[in-house]
Amino acid sequence: MPVGLGFVVAALAAAIPATAAEAGDAARGQVVYERCEACHSPDLDRIGPHHRGIVGRVAGSVKGFDYSPALRKAGFVWTEALLDRWLTDPQKLVPGNKMGFRLGDPAMRADVIAYLKTLN
Amino acid sequence: MTENTMTRVPARRSLLSGGGKAILSASAIALLGGHELLAAKLAHAADPKKDVQILNTARGLELEGINVYQIAAESGLVTPDTLKVAVYFQSQHRDHAETLAETIRKLGGRPVDPKSKDEYAKVVTAAAPKNEADVLRLASKLEKGAANAYLGTIQSLTDPALSLICARIAADEVMHFTALTLTLKEALPPRSMSFGA
């Protein structure tokens, strides 16, 4: 490949977000978040723990929330990539946790993760 | 109004309590519930422990729904006609919660207990309803979320009989959402397949 063209391809690749989560739209994600609100809220611990501050939080670490032993012992920090895997299939990422809800659409996952980031 | 004064629909408990003490598969539960054809078709290996966890989360959602309707009913913000509808929807959530509890027990699990009323009151307080429309909007939002929660859960259950139960409950939640939205004179989702993903 000519050097010039290679540079252009590299520059384009750099401009494309590395993960689906980075490409999400927070405004659309706020609408998608309605799907989460059966169990979650930004600031209330309900059926699931509150979401404010989730990106960067240690999994299973909200004080006073009754997590499954599986999630309490998960031992990872929530990143966009892990949230994407979690929403794809939470039972696959952390077998035995309490959440069965899957969000199958990658674009919706990206959008809702973008929204979750705004809650930090 | 108290829970004692509320109209109750017949619970499915009677359909599900006919077995002995042994732990039954979901297929057997379906059989007890009268779904003989469904039961005959289901012979998939299931992971009851995993299913119990997920169904208990669903039961938690139903318990919240029952209590939020109760708090809303006692708020003094809803008219008698709306109250009748709220009581009817609450009775269906109670039925869902009881069905899930019986299913969890049959699978060898322990159904989650309700939280304190104060915990549920936080959900209503956070929405700060000032009038009937606000109450209906909160209920509509929770019903829509519940429908989506059940639809999003179907794939995670290891026994298709349980997925069917969740699909049927999701249909009830959609019915509640639709009725509440129309009562509010608000628009229904403009596109098909707007639930789930």
Short mmCIF file of C-alpha atoms in Angstrom, two decimals:
data_model
loop_
_atom_site.label_atom_id
_atom_site.label_comp_id
_atom_site.label_asym_id
_atom_site.label_seq_id
_atom_site.Cartn_x
_atom_site.Cartn_y
_atom_site.Cartn_z
CA MET A 1 0.00 0.00 0.00
CA PRO A 2 1.39 3.43 -0.86
CA VAL A 3 2.55 5.36 2.19
CA GLY A 4 0.17 8.23 1.53
CA LEU A 5 -2.87 6.00 1.32
CA GLY A 6 -1.77 4.07 4.39
CA PHE A 7 -1.60 7.31 6.33
CA VAL A 8 -5.11 8.24 5.24
CA VAL A 9 -6.44 4.81 6.26
CA ALA A 10 -4.69 5.07 9.63
CA ALA A 11 -6.08 8.54 10.19
CA LEU A 12 -9.59 7.35 9.33
CA ALA A 13 -9.24 4.36 11.62
CA ALA A 14 -8.16 6.65 14.43
CA ALA A 15 -11.22 8.77 13.87
CA ILE A 16 -13.56 5.79 14.14
CA PRO A 17 -14.46 4.96 17.74
CA ALA A 18 -12.84 1.77 18.94
CA THR A 19 -15.95 0.37 20.55
CA ALA A 20 -19.63 0.55 19.91
CA ALA A 21 -20.03 2.18 23.31
CA GLU A 22 -17.94 5.17 22.23
CA ALA A 23 -20.23 5.73 19.27
CA GLY A 24 -23.34 6.01 21.38
CA ASP A 25 -25.63 9.00 21.58
CA ALA A 26 -26.55 9.95 25.14
CA ALA A 27 -29.82 11.66 24.16
CA ARG A 28 -31.02 8.53 22.38
CA GLY A 29 -29.66 6.53 25.27
CA GLN A 30 -31.86 8.37 27.72
CA VAL A 31 -34.87 7.07 25.80
CA VAL A 32 -33.42 3.55 25.70
CA TYR A 33 -32.86 3.86 29.46
CA GLU A 34 -36.65 3.62 29.90
CA ARG A 35 -36.05 -0.10 29.38
CA CYS A 36 -33.84 -0.15 32.46
CA GLU A 37 -36.21 1.85 34.62
CA ALA A 38 -38.36 -1.11 35.54
CA CYS A 39 -35.60 -2.02 37.97
CA HIS A 40 -33.05 0.81 38.06
CA SER A 41 -32.94 4.56 38.64
CA PRO A 42 -30.06 7.01 38.44
CA ASP A 43 -30.18 7.70 42.18
CA LEU A 44 -32.36 5.08 43.89
CA ASP A 45 -31.48 1.53 44.84
CA ARG A 46 -34.53 -0.47 43.79
CA ILE A 47 -34.66 -3.97 42.28
CA GLY A 48 -31.23 -3.11 40.94
CA PRO A 49 -28.67 -0.65 42.32
CA HIS A 50 -28.56 3.04 41.35
CA HIS A 51 -26.69 3.93 38.19
CA ARG A 52 -25.15 7.30 38.94
CA GLY A 53 -21.41 6.82 38.90
CA ILE A 54 -21.54 3.33 37.46
CA VAL A 55 -18.76 3.85 34.91
CA GLY A 56 -15.60 3.45 36.96
CA ARG A 57 -17.36 1.86 39.93
CA VAL A 58 -16.29 -1.53 41.29
CA ALA A 59 -18.96 -4.09 40.38
CA GLY A 60 -21.12 -5.14 43.31
CA SER A 61 -19.96 -2.29 45.52
CA VAL A 62 -23.00 -0.10 46.24
CA LYS A 63 -23.26 0.00 50.01
CA GLY A 64 -26.35 -1.65 51.43
CA PHE A 65 -27.50 -3.16 48.15
CA ASP A 66 -28.34 -6.86 48.26
CA TYR A 67 -26.17 -8.19 45.43
CA SER A 68 -25.86 -11.81 44.40
CA PRO A 69 -22.70 -13.44 45.74
CA ALA A 70 -21.61 -13.83 42.12
CA LEU A 71 -21.61 -10.10 41.41
CA ARG A 72 -20.19 -9.19 44.80
CA LYS A 73 -17.20 -11.37 43.98
CA ALA A 74 -16.90 -10.26 40.35
CA GLY A 75 -13.87 -8.12 41.11
CA PHE A 76 -13.90 -5.80 38.13
CA VAL A 77 -14.51 -2.13 37.51
CA TRP A 78 -17.35 -1.17 35.20
CA THR A 79 -15.99 0.12 31.91
CA GLU A 80 -17.88 0.86 28.72
CA ALA A 81 -16.66 -2.40 27.22
CA LEU A 82 -17.76 -4.43 30.22
CA LEU A 83 -21.13 -2.71 30.31
CA ASP A 84 -21.54 -3.65 26.65
CA ARG A 85 -20.79 -7.30 27.46
CA TRP A 86 -23.05 -7.15 30.52
CA LEU A 87 -26.01 -5.79 28.57
CA THR A 88 -25.40 -8.31 25.80
CA ASP A 89 -25.71 -11.22 28.21
CA PRO A 90 -25.30 -10.57 31.94
CA GLN A 91 -25.46 -14.27 32.78
CA LYS A 92 -22.56 -14.96 30.46
CA LEU A 93 -20.38 -12.22 31.96
CA VAL A 94 -21.21 -13.02 35.59
CA PRO A 95 -22.92 -16.41 35.84
CA GLY A 96 -25.35 -16.65 38.72
CA ASN A 97 -26.06 -12.94 39.10
CA LYS A 98 -29.65 -11.74 39.50
CA MET A 99 -30.06 -9.91 36.20
CA GLY A 100 -31.41 -11.72 33.17
CA PHE A 101 -32.26 -8.67 31.06
CA ARG A 102 -30.46 -8.52 27.74
CA LEU A 103 -30.33 -5.61 25.33
CA GLY A 104 -29.73 -7.30 22.01
CA ASP A 105 -29.39 -4.27 19.75
CA PRO A 106 -25.73 -3.07 19.67
CA ALA A 107 -26.72 0.50 18.76
CA MET A 108 -29.12 0.67 21.70
CA ARG A 109 -26.42 -0.64 23.99
CA ALA A 110 -24.01 2.00 22.73
CA ASP A 111 -26.59 4.72 23.26
CA VAL A 112 -27.56 3.65 26.75
CA ILE A 113 -23.91 3.32 27.79
CA ALA A 114 -23.32 6.84 26.47
CA TYR A 115 -26.23 7.96 28.68
CA LEU A 116 -24.88 6.08 31.69
CA LYS A 117 -21.59 7.96 31.24
CA THR A 118 -23.45 11.23 31.67
CA LEU A 119 -24.61 10.06 35.11
CA ASN A 120 -21.07 10.21 36.44
CA MET B 1 -58.04 2.40 51.04
CA THR B 2 -56.19 -0.62 52.30
CA GLU B 3 -55.15 -3.81 50.62
CA ASN B 4 -57.99 -5.59 52.41
CA THR B 5 -60.59 -3.51 50.67
CA MET B 6 -59.16 -4.15 47.24
CA THR B 7 -60.77 -6.36 44.68
CA ARG B 8 -58.80 -9.54 44.20
CA VAL B 9 -58.74 -11.65 41.09
CA PRO B 10 -58.40 -15.38 41.66
CA ALA B 11 -54.70 -16.13 42.10
CA ARG B 12 -53.03 -18.80 40.04
CA ARG B 13 -51.84 -20.33 43.28
CA SER B 14 -54.58 -22.93 43.03
CA LEU B 15 -53.33 -23.96 39.61
CA LEU B 16 -49.81 -24.37 40.81
CA SER B 17 -50.16 -25.93 44.19
CA GLY B 18 -51.36 -29.36 43.19
CA GLY B 19 -48.00 -31.10 43.36
CA GLY B 20 -46.31 -32.83 46.26
CA LYS B 21 -43.20 -31.70 48.07
CA ALA B 22 -40.83 -32.79 45.32
CA ILE B 23 -39.07 -30.15 43.24
CA LEU B 24 -40.72 -30.00 39.83
CA SER B 25 -39.33 -28.91 36.50
CA ALA B 26 -40.88 -25.93 34.79
CA SER B 27 -42.37 -28.33 32.26
CA ALA B 28 -44.15 -30.08 35.09
CA ILE B 29 -45.35 -26.76 36.40
CA ALA B 30 -46.72 -25.97 32.99
CA LEU B 31 -48.52 -29.29 33.06
CA LEU B 32 -50.00 -28.47 36.46
CA GLY B 33 -51.11 -25.16 35.07
CA GLY B 34 -53.06 -26.87 32.34
CA HIS B 35 -50.63 -26.29 29.50
CA GLU B 36 -50.45 -29.95 28.58
CA LEU B 37 -49.44 -29.40 24.96
CA LEU B 38 -46.69 -27.00 25.97
CA ALA B 39 -45.46 -29.35 28.64
CA ALA B 40 -45.37 -32.24 26.20
CA LYS B 41 -43.13 -30.25 23.87
CA LEU B 42 -40.64 -29.21 26.53
CA ALA B 43 -37.87 -31.52 27.47
CA HIS B 44 -34.95 -29.09 27.45
CA ALA B 45 -32.32 -29.34 30.11
CA ALA B 46 -32.78 -26.36 32.39
CA ASP B 47 -30.70 -24.66 35.04
CA PRO B 48 -33.27 -24.18 37.79
CA LYS B 49 -30.90 -22.29 40.10
CA LYS B 50 -30.19 -19.68 37.44
CA ASP B 51 -33.87 -19.45 36.55
CA VAL B 52 -34.79 -18.95 40.20
CA GLN B 53 -32.42 -15.97 40.46
CA ILE B 54 -33.94 -14.34 37.41
CA LEU B 55 -37.53 -15.07 38.41
CA ASN B 56 -36.88 -13.63 41.85
CA THR B 57 -35.73 -10.40 40.23
CA ALA B 58 -38.99 -10.39 38.29
CA ARG B 59 -40.89 -11.00 41.52
CA GLY B 60 -39.10 -8.02 43.07
CA LEU B 61 -40.32 -5.90 40.19
CA GLU B 62 -43.91 -7.08 40.71
CA LEU B 63 -43.73 -6.42 44.46
CA GLU B 64 -42.59 -2.89 43.72
CA GLY B 65 -45.48 -2.48 41.28
CA ILE B 66 -48.04 -3.69 43.85
CA ASN B 67 -46.73 -1.27 46.45
CA VAL B 68 -46.39 1.70 44.13
CA TYR B 69 -50.02 1.25 43.08
CA GLN B 70 -50.97 1.03 46.75
CA ILE B 71 -49.13 4.23 47.66
CA ALA B 72 -50.61 5.97 44.63
CA ALA B 73 -54.09 4.78 45.60
CA GLU B 74 -53.66 6.20 49.09
CA SER B 75 -52.20 9.47 47.86
CA GLY B 76 -55.53 11.19 47.40
CA LEU B 77 -54.41 12.28 43.95
CA VAL B 78 -56.51 9.86 41.90
CA THR B 79 -60.21 9.99 41.15
CA PRO B 80 -62.52 7.05 41.97
CA ASP B 81 -62.68 5.92 38.33
CA THR B 82 -58.91 5.87 38.02
CA LEU B 83 -58.69 4.11 41.36
CA LYS B 84 -60.80 1.25 40.02
CA VAL B 85 -58.35 0.77 37.16
CA ALA B 86 -55.37 1.02 39.49
CA VAL B 87 -56.86 -1.63 41.75
CA TYR B 88 -57.46 -3.89 38.78
CA PHE B 89 -53.89 -3.50 37.54
CA GLN B 90 -52.57 -4.00 41.07
CA SER B 91 -54.51 -7.25 41.32
CA GLN B 92 -52.79 -8.48 38.17
CA HIS B 93 -49.38 -7.59 39.58
CA ARG B 94 -50.31 -9.47 42.73
CA ASP B 95 -51.26 -12.43 40.57
CA HIS B 96 -47.92 -12.21 38.73
CA ALA B 97 -46.02 -12.05 42.02
CA GLU B 98 -47.87 -15.09 43.37
CA THR B 99 -47.37 -17.04 40.15
CA LEU B 100 -43.66 -16.28 40.23
CA ALA B 101 -43.43 -17.22 43.92
CA GLU B 102 -45.11 -20.57 43.32
CA THR B 103 -42.90 -21.25 40.33
CA ILE B 104 -39.76 -20.36 42.32
CA ARG B 105 -40.82 -22.71 45.12
CA LYS B 106 -41.51 -25.52 42.68
CA LEU B 107 -38.03 -25.00 41.25
CA GLY B 108 -36.57 -25.38 44.74
CA GLY B 109 -35.96 -21.70 45.45
CA ARG B 110 -37.17 -19.22 48.01
CA PRO B 111 -39.23 -16.27 46.77
CA VAL B 112 -37.95 -12.85 47.77
CA ASP B 113 -39.91 -11.03 50.46
CA PRO B 114 -41.35 -7.56 49.97
CA LYS B 115 -39.21 -4.62 51.08
CA SER B 116 -40.47 -2.11 53.60
CA LYS B 117 -43.17 0.30 52.50
CA ASP B 118 -40.69 3.14 53.05
CA GLU B 119 -38.40 1.66 50.39
CA TYR B 120 -41.23 1.58 47.87
CA ALA B 121 -42.36 5.06 48.87
CA LYS B 122 -39.00 6.40 47.68
CA VAL B 123 -39.96 5.49 44.11
CA VAL B 124 -43.11 7.59 44.35
CA THR B 125 -41.40 10.42 46.23
CA ALA B 126 -38.68 10.65 43.58
CA ALA B 127 -41.34 11.16 40.90
CA ALA B 128 -42.96 13.90 43.05
CA PRO B 129 -46.50 13.46 41.72
CA LYS B 130 -48.68 16.52 42.23
CA ASN B 131 -51.82 15.40 40.44
CA GLU B 132 -53.51 12.43 38.83
CA ALA B 133 -51.69 12.84 35.53
CA ASP B 134 -48.34 12.65 37.33
CA VAL B 135 -49.42 9.44 39.06
CA LEU B 136 -50.59 7.94 35.78
CA ARG B 137 -47.33 8.96 34.09
CA LEU B 138 -45.29 7.24 36.79
CA ALA B 139 -47.41 4.10 36.51
CA SER B 140 -47.15 4.17 32.71
CA LYS B 141 -43.37 4.51 32.88
CA LEU B 142 -43.05 1.60 35.30
CA GLU B 143 -45.40 -0.59 33.25
CA LYS B 144 -43.47 0.14 30.06
CA GLY B 145 -40.22 -0.64 31.83
CA ALA B 146 -41.68 -3.85 33.21
CA ALA B 147 -42.82 -5.00 29.78
CA ASN B 148 -39.34 -4.37 28.43
CA ALA B 149 -37.74 -6.06 31.42
CA TYR B 150 -39.71 -9.26 30.84
CA LEU B 151 -39.04 -9.23 27.11
CA GLY B 152 -35.33 -8.70 27.75
CA THR B 153 -35.29 -11.57 30.21
CA ILE B 154 -36.93 -14.23 28.06
CA GLN B 155 -33.70 -15.28 26.36
CA SER B 156 -31.84 -15.72 29.64
CA LEU B 157 -34.18 -18.30 31.13
CA THR B 158 -33.04 -21.85 30.53
CA ASP B 159 -36.52 -23.38 30.35
CA PRO B 160 -38.84 -22.29 27.54
CA ALA B 161 -41.87 -22.89 29.78
CA LEU B 162 -40.60 -20.11 32.01
CA SER B 163 -39.95 -17.87 29.01
CA LEU B 164 -43.57 -18.36 28.02
CA ILE B 165 -44.73 -17.33 31.49
CA CYS B 166 -42.60 -14.16 31.21
CA ALA B 167 -43.97 -13.43 27.74
CA ARG B 168 -47.51 -13.70 29.03
CA ILE B 169 -46.76 -11.39 31.94
CA ALA B 170 -45.11 -8.94 29.52
CA ALA B 171 -48.36 -8.87 27.55
CA ASP B 172 -50.23 -7.84 30.71
CA GLU B 173 -47.72 -5.05 31.33
CA VAL B 174 -48.14 -3.78 27.78
CA MET B 175 -51.91 -3.79 28.29
CA HIS B 176 -51.47 -1.67 31.44
CA PHE B 177 -49.08 0.71 29.67
CA THR B 178 -51.48 1.12 26.75
CA ALA B 179 -54.49 1.81 28.95
CA LEU B 180 -52.57 4.34 31.05
CA THR B 181 -51.16 6.08 27.98
CA LEU B 182 -54.58 6.38 26.38
CA THR B 183 -56.05 7.67 29.66
CA LEU B 184 -53.39 10.35 29.63
CA LYS B 185 -54.35 11.10 26.00
CA GLU B 186 -50.71 10.65 25.07
CA ALA B 187 -49.36 9.05 21.92
CA LEU B 188 -48.69 5.36 21.69
CA PRO B 189 -45.30 4.31 20.28
CA PRO B 190 -45.31 5.34 16.60
CA ARG B 191 -43.50 2.28 15.29
CA SER B 192 -44.15 -1.43 15.48
CA MET B 193 -41.93 -3.61 17.66
CA SER B 194 -41.13 -0.71 19.95
CA PHE B 195 -40.82 -3.04 22.96
CA GLY B 196 -37.78 -5.21 23.55
CA ALA B 197 -34.57 -5.13 21.55
#
